[in-house]
mmCIF file of C-alpha atoms and ligand atoms in Angstrom:
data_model
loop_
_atom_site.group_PDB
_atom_site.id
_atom_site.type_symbol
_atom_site.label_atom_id
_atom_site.label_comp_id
_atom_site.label_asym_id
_atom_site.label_seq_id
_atom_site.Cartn_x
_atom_site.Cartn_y
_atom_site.Cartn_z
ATOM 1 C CA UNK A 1 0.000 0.000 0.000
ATOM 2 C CA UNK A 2 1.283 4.105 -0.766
ATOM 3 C CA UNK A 3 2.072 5.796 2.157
ATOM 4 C CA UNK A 4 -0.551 8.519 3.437
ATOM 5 C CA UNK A 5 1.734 11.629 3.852
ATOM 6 C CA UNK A 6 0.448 14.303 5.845
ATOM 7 C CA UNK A 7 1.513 18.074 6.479
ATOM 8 C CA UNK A 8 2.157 16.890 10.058
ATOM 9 C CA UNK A 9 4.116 14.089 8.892
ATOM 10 C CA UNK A 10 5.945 16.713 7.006
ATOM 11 C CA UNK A 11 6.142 19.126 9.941
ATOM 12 C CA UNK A 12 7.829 16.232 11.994
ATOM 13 C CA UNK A 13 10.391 15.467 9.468
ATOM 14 C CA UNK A 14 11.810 18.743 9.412
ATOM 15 C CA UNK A 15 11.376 19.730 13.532
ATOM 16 C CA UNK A 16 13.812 16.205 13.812
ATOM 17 C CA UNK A 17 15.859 17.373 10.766
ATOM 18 C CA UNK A 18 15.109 14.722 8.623
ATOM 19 C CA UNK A 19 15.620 15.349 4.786
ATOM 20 C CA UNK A 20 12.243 15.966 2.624
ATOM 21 C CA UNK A 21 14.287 14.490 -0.183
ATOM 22 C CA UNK A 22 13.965 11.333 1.289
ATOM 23 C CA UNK A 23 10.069 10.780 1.030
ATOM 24 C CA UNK A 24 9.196 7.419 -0.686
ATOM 25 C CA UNK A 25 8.453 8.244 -4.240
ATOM 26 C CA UNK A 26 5.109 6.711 -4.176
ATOM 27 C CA UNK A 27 3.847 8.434 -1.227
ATOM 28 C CA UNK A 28 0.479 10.312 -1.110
ATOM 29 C CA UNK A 29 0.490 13.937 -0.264
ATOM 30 C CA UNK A 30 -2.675 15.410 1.462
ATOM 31 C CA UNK A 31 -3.175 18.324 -0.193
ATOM 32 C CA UNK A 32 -1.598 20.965 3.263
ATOM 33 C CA UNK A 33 1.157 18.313 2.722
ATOM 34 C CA UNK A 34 1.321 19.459 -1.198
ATOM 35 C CA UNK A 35 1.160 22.633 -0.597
ATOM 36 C CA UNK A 36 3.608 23.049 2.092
ATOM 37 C CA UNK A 37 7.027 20.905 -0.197
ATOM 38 C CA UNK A 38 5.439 23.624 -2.656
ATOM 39 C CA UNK A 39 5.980 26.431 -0.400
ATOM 40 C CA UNK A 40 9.377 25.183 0.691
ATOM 41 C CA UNK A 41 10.339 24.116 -2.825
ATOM 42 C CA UNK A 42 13.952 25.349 -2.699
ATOM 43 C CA UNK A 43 15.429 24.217 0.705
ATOM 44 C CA UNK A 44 18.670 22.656 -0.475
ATOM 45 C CA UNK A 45 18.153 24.605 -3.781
ATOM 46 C CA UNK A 46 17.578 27.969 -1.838
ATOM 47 C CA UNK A 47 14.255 29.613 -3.090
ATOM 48 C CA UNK A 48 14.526 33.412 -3.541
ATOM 49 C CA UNK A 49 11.367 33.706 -5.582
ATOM 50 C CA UNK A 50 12.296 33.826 -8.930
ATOM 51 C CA UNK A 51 12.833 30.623 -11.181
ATOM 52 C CA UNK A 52 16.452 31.875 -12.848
ATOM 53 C CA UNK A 53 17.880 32.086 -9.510
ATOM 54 C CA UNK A 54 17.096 28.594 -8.392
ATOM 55 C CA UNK A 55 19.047 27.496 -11.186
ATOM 56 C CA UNK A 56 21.588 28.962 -9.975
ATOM 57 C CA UNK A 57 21.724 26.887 -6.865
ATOM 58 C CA UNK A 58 23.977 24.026 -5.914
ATOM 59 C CA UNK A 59 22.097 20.241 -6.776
ATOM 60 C CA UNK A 60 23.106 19.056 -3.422
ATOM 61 C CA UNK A 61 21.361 20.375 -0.440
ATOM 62 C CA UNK A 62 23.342 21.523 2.423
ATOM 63 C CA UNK A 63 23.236 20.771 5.909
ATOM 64 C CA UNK A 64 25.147 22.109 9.373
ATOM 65 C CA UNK A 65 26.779 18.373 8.997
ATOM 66 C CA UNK A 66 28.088 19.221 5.220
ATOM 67 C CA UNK A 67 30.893 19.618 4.800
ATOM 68 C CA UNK A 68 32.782 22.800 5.181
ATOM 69 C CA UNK A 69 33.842 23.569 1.965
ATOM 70 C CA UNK A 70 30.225 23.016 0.922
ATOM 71 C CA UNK A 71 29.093 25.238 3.754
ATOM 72 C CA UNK A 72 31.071 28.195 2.149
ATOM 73 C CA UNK A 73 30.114 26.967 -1.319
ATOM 74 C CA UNK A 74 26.674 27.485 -0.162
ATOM 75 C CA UNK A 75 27.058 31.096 1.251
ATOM 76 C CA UNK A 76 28.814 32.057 -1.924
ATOM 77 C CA UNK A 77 26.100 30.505 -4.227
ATOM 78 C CA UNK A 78 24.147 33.010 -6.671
ATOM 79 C CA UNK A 79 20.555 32.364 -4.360
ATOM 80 C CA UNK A 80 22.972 33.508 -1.128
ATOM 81 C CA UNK A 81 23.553 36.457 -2.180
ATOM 82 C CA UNK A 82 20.760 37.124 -3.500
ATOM 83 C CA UNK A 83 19.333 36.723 -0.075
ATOM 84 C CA UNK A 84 22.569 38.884 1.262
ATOM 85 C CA UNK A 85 20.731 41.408 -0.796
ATOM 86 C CA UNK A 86 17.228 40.765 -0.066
ATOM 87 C CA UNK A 87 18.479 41.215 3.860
ATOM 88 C CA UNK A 88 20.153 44.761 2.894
ATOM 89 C CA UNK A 89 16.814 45.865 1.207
ATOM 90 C CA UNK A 90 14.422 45.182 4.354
ATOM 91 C CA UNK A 91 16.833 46.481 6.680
ATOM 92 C CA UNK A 92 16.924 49.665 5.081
ATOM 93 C CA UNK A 93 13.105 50.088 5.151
ATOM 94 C CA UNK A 94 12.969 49.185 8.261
ATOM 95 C CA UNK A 95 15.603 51.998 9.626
ATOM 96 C CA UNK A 96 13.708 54.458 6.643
ATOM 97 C CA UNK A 97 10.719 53.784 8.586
ATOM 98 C CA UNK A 98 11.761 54.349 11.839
ATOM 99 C CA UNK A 99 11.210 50.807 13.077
ATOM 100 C CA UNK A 100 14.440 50.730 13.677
ATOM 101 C CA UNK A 101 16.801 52.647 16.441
ATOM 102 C CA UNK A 102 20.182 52.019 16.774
ATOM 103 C CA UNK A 103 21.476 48.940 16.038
ATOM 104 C CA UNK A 104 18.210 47.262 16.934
ATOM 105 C CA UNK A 105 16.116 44.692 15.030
ATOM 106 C CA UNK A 106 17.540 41.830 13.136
ATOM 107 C CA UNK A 107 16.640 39.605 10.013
ATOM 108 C CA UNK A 108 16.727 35.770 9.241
ATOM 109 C CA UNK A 109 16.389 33.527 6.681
ATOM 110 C CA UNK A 110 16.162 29.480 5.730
ATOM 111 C CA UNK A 111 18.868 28.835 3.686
ATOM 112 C CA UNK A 112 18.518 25.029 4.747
ATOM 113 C CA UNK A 113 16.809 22.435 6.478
ATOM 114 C CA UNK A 114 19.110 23.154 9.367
ATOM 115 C CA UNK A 115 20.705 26.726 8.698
ATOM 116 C CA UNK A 116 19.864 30.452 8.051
ATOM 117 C CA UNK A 117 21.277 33.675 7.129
ATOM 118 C CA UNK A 118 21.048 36.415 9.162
ATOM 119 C CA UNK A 119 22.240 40.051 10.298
ATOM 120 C CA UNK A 120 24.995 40.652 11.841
ATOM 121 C CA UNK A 121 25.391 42.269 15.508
ATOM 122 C CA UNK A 122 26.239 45.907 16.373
ATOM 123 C CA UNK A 123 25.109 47.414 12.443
ATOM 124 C CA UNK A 124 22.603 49.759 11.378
ATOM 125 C CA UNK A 125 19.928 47.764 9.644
ATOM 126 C CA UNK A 126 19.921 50.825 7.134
ATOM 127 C CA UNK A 127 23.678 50.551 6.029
ATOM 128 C CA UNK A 128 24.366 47.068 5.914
ATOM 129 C CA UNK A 129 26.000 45.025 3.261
ATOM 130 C CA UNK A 130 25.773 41.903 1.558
ATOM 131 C CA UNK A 131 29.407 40.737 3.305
ATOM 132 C CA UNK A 132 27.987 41.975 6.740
ATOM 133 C CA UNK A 133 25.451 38.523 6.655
ATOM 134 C CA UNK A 134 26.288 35.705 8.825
ATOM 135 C CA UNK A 135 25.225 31.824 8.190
ATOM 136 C CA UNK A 136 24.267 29.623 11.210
ATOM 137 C CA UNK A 137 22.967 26.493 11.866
ATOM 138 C CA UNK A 138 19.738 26.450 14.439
ATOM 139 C CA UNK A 139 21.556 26.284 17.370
ATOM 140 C CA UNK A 140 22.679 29.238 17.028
ATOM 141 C CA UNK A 141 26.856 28.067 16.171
ATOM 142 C CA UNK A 142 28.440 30.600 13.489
ATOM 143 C CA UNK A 143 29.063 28.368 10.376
ATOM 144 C CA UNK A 144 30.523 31.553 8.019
ATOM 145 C CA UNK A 145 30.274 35.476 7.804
ATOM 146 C CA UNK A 146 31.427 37.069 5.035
ATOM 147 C CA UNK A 147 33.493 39.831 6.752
ATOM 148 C CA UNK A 148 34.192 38.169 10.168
ATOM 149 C CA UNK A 149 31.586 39.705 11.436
ATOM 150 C CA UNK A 150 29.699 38.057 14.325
ATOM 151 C CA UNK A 151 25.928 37.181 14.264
ATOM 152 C CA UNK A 152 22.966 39.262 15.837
ATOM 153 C CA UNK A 153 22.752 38.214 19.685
ATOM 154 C CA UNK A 154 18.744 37.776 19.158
ATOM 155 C CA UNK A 155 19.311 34.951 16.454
ATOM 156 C CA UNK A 156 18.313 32.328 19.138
ATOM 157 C CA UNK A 157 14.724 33.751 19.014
ATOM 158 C CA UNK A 158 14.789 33.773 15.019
ATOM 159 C CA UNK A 159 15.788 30.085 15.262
ATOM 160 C CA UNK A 160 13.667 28.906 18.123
ATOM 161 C CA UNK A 161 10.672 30.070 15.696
ATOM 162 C CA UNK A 162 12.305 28.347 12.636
ATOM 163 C CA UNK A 163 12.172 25.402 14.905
ATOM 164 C CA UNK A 164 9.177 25.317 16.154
ATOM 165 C CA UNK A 165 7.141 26.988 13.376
ATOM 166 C CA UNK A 166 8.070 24.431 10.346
ATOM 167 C CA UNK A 167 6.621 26.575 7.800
ATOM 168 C CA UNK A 168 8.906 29.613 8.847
ATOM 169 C CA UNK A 169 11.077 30.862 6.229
ATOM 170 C CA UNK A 170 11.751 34.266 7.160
ATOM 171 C CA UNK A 171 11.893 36.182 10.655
ATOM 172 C CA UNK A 172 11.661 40.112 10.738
ATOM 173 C CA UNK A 173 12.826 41.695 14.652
ATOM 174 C CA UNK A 174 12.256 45.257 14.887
ATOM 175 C CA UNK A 175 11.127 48.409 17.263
ATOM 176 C CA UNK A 176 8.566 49.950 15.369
ATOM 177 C CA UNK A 177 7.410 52.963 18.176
ATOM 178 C CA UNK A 178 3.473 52.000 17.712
ATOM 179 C CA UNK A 179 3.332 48.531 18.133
ATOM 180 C CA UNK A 180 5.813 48.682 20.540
ATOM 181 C CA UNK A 181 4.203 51.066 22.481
ATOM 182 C CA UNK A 182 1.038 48.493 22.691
ATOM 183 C CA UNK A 183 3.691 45.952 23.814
ATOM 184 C CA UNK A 184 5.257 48.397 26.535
ATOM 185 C CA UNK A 185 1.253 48.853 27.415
ATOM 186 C CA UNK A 186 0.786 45.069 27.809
ATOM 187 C CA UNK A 187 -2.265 45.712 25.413
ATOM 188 C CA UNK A 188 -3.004 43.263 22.319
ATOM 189 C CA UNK A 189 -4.669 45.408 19.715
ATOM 190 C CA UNK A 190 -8.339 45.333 19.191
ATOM 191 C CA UNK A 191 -9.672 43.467 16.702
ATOM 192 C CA UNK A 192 -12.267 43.829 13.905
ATOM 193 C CA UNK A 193 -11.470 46.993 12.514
ATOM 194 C CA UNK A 194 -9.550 46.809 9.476
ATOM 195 C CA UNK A 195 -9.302 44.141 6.849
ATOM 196 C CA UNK A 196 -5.843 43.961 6.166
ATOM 197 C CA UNK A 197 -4.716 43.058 9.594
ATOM 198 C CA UNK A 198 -7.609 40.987 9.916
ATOM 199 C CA UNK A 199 -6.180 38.551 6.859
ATOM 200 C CA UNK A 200 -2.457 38.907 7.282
ATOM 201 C CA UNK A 201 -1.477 39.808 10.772
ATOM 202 C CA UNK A 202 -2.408 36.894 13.494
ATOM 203 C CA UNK A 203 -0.683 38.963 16.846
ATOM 204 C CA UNK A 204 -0.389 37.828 19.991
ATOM 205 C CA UNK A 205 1.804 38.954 23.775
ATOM 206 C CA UNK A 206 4.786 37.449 24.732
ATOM 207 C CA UNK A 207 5.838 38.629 28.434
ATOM 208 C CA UNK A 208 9.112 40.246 28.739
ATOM 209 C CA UNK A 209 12.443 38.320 29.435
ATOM 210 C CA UNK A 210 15.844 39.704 28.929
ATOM 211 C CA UNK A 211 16.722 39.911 24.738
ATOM 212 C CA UNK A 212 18.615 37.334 23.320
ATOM 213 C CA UNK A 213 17.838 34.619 26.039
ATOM 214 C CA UNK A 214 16.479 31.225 24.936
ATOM 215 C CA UNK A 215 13.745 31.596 27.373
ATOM 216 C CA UNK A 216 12.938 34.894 25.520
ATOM 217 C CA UNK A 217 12.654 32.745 22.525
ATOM 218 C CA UNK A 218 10.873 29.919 23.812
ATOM 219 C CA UNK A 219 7.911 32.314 24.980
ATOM 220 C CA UNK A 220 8.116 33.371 21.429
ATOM 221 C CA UNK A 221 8.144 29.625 20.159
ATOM 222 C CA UNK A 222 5.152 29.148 22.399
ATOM 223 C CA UNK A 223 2.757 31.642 20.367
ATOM 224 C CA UNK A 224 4.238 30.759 16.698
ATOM 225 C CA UNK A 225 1.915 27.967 16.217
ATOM 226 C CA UNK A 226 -1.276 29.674 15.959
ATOM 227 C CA UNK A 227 0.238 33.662 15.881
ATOM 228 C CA UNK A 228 2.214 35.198 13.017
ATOM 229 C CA UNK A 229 3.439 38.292 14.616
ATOM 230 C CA UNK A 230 4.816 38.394 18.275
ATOM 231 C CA UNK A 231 4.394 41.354 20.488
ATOM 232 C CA UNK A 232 7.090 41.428 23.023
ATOM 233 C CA UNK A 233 6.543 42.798 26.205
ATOM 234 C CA UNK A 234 8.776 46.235 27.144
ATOM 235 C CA UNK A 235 10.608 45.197 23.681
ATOM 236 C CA UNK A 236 9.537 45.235 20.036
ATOM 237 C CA UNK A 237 7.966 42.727 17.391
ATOM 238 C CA UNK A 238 8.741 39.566 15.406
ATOM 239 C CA UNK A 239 6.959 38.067 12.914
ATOM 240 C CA UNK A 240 7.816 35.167 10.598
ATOM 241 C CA UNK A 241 6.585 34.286 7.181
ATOM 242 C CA UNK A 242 6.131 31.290 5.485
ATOM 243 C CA UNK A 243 6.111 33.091 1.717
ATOM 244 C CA UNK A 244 9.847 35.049 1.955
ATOM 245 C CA UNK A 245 11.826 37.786 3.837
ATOM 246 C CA UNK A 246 9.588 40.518 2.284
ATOM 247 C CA UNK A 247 6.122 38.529 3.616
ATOM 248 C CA UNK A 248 7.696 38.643 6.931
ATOM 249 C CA UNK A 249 8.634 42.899 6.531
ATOM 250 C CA UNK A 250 5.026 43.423 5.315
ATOM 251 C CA UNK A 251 3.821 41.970 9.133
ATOM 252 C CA UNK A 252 5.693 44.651 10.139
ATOM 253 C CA UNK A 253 3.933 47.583 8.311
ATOM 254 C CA UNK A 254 0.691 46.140 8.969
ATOM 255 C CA UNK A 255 0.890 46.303 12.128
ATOM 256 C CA UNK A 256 2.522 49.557 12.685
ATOM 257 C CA UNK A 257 -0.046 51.106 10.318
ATOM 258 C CA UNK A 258 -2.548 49.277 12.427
ATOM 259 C CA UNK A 259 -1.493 50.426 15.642
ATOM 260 C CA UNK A 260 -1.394 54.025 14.464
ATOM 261 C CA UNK A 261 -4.657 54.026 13.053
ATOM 262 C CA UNK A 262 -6.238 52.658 16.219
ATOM 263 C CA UNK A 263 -4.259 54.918 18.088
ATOM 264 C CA UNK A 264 -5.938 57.964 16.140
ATOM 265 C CA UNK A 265 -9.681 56.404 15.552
ATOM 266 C CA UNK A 266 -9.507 56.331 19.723
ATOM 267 C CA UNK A 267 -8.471 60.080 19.960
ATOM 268 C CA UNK A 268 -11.970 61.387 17.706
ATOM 269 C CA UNK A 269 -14.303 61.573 20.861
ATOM 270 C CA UNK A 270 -16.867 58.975 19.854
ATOM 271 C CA UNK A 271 -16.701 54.872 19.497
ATOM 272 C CA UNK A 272 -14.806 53.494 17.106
ATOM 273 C CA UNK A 273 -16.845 51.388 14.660
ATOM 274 C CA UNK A 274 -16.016 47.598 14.273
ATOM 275 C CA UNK A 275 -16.910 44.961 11.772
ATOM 276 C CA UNK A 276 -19.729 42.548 12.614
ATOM 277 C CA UNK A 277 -18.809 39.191 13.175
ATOM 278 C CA UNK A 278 -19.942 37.852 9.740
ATOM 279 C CA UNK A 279 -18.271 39.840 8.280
ATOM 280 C CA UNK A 280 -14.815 39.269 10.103
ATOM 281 C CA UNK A 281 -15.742 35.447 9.161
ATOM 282 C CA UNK A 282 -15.610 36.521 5.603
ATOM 283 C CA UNK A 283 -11.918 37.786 6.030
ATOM 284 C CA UNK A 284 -10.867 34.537 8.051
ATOM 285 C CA UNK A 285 -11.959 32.446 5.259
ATOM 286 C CA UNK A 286 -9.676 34.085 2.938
ATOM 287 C CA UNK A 287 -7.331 33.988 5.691
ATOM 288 C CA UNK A 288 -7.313 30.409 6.026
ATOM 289 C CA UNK A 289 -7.157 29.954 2.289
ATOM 290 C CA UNK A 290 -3.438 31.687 2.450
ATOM 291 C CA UNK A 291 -2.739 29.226 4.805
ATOM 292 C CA UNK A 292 -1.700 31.911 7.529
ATOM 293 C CA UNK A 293 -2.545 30.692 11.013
ATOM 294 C CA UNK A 294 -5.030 31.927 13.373
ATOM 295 C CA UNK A 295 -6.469 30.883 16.839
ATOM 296 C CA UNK A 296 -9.922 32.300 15.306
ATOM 297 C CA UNK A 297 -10.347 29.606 12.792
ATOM 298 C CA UNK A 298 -13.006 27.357 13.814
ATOM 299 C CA UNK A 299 -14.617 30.086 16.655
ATOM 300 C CA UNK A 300 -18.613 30.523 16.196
ATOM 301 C CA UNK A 301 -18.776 34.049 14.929
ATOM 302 C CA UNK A 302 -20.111 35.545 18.393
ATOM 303 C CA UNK A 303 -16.749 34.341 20.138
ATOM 304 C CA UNK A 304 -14.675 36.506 16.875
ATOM 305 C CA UNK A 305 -14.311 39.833 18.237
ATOM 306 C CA UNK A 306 -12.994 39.746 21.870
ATOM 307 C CA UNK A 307 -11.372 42.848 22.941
ATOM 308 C CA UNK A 308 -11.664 42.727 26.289
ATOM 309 C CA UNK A 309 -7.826 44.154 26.699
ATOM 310 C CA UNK A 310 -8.444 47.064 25.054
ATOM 311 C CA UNK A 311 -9.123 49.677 27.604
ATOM 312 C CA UNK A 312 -10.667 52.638 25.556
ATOM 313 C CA UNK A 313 -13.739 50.650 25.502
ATOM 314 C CA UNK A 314 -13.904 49.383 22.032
ATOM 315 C CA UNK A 315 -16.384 46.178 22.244
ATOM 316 C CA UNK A 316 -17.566 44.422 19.107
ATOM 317 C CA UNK A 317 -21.218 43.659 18.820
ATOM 318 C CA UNK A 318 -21.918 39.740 18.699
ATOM 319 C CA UNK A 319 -25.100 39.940 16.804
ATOM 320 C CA UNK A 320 -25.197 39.205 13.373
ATOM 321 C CA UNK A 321 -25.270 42.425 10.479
ATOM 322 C CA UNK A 322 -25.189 44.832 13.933
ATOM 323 C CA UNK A 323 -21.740 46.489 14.204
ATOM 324 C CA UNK A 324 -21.173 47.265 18.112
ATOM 325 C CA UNK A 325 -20.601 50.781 17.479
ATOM 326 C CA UNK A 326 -21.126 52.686 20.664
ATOM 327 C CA UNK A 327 -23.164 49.545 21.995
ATOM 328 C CA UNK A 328 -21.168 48.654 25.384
ATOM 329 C CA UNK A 329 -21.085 52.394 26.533
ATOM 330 C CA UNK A 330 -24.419 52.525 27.825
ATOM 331 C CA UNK A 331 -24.483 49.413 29.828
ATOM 332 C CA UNK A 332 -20.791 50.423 31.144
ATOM 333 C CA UNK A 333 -21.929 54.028 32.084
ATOM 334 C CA UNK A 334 -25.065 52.747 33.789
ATOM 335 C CA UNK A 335 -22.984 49.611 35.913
ATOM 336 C CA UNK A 336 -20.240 52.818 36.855
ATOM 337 C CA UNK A 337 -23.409 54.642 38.359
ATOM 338 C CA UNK A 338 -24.866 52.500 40.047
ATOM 339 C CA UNK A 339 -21.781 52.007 41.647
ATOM 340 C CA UNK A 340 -21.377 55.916 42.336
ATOM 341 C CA UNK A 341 -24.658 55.790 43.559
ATOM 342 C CA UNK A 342 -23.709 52.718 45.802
ATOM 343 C CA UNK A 343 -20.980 54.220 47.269
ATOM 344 C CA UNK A 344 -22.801 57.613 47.711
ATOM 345 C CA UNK A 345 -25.167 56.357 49.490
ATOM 346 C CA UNK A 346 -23.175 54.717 52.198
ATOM 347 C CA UNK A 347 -20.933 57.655 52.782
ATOM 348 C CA UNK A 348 -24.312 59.853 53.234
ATOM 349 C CA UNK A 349 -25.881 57.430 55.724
ATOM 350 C CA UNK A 350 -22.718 57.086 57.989
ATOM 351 C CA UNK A 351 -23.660 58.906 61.409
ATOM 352 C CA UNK A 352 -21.711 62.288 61.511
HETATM 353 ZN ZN1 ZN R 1 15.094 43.888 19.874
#
């Protein structure tokens, strides 16, 4: 009989480090199993998007246990440095739009089954260059850089996604002052309000931990299974994509826009309006469809829009076709007067 593979199967093979290349050729592929090899088509032949530059990759795939001459054969192929690139060309949005300070954030790549490229430490993610990338394996153990420099201290994180999260193939680390000021807050942002972050951005709160420590990452690694984007507590944001390195930067803008927007819809005086829950179960649909993960899939559409964390009092309405604009304030006032009136009351009948 064919083997039944599965996209866990799949997921297992590559969390133990197992080679895909090694599937029996008459296997069965669900399609999730189908379309993840399709979205990873490239490990060992180093995927950068664009079918002349595959071509241009070594035949052999690459490992941490390669060899080290292949190693460096690998970080000098044509898809490396394309990715060398790629990394250059985020970082430098990322400082142009602010998200950036310093020599904060940092950038990571599959290059392998076992091994990424990344930023460097101590550089400005707006000047870097191609010979500033470092390769590692997942642990975290240097395998090349092209200028001796040495790789970003917050790479653990990156990796302890990568290793978790099977379908990560990119990681983007930054500050952006929004979203980070929602993480310094300790407040996820509300939900149902605009459709973009409703279909890409699946965000969730890690608690702070000192950068760079592997119990940083695993709180990370904890959320990646059913969250996209990581807030982290007094720190920044991660995300990780399972398209490619610019997937992962585009979390990053739609988010920040996303926090801004908020930010400014609370500051108008009234309620912001919020999508009803049908219609945020139109967006998940499509959401699901792009295979990007989200604890909402599955929820009966009065359980979608829970922001219960957001203090200015945005509440989304649970009927069907009735948004829940303005809805919660007037059993919140009336519950806050009582209370007044409650503790009125007793001060006015204590004996002088
Ligand atoms: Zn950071």
């Amino acid at each position: 009989m064919k083997p039944v593979i599965s996209l866990k199967d799949l997921e297992e093979m590559v969390r133990s480090g197992r080679d895909l290349g090694t599937l029996p050729s008459d296997a069965l592929l669900t399609p999730s199993a189908r379309d993840f090899l399709r979205d990873r088509e490239g490990y060992g032949t180093h995927r950068t998007g664009s079918e002349s530059s595959r071509s241009a990759a070594p035949a052999k795939p690459v490992n941490s246990k390669s060899s080290k001459a292949e190693i460096e054969a690998l970080f000098k192929s044509a898809a490396v440095e394309e990715y060398k690139r790629q990394i250059c060309d985020i970082g430098r949005r990322l400082w142009q739009r602010a998200y950036v300070d310093g020599n904060g954030g940092n950038i990571a790549v599959r290059v392998g089954e076992d091994i990424a490229l990344c930023t460097p430490t101590l550089v400005s993610k707006g000047f870097m260059q191609p010979d500033d990338m470092c390769l590692v394996d997942l642990e975290g153990n240097q395998l090349c850089s092209g200028n001796g420099k040495k790789r970003t201290s917050e790479i653990l994180m990156h990796l302890q996604i990568m290793k978790r999260q099977a379908r990560a193939v990119a990681t983007v680390h930054c500050h952006p002052p929004y979203s980070t000021g929602f993480a310094v807050a300790g407040v996820e942002p509300p939900t149902c309000m605009i459709p973009e972050y409703e279909v890409f951005s699946s965000v969730a709160l890690a608690p702070y931990r000192t950068p760079g420590t592997p119990e940083m990452g695993k709180l990370v690694a904890d959320l990646v299974d059913k969250h996209n984007t990581i807030l982290m507590a007094n720190h920044g944001v991660v995300a990780w994509s399972h398209n490619n390195l610019e997937d992962a930067y585009f979390k990053m803008e739609i988010l920040e826009a996303y926090c801004r927007t908020v930010l400014v819809s609370a500051q108008l005086g009234k309620p912001p309006n919020t999508m009803t829950p049908t219609q945020l179960q139109d967006l998940l649909k499509i959401k699901q469809s792009l295979g990007i993960p989200d604890p909402r899939h599955g929820l009966k559409e009065c359980e979608l829009c829970d922001n219960n964390d957001w203090r200015p009092g945005v509440m989304c309405g649970v009927k069907d076709g009735q948004a829940a604009n303005g809805s919660s304030a007037p059993a919140g006032d009336a519950e806050a007067e009582a209370l007044v009136q409650a503790i009125t009351d007793q001060i006015f009948s204590r004996p002088r």
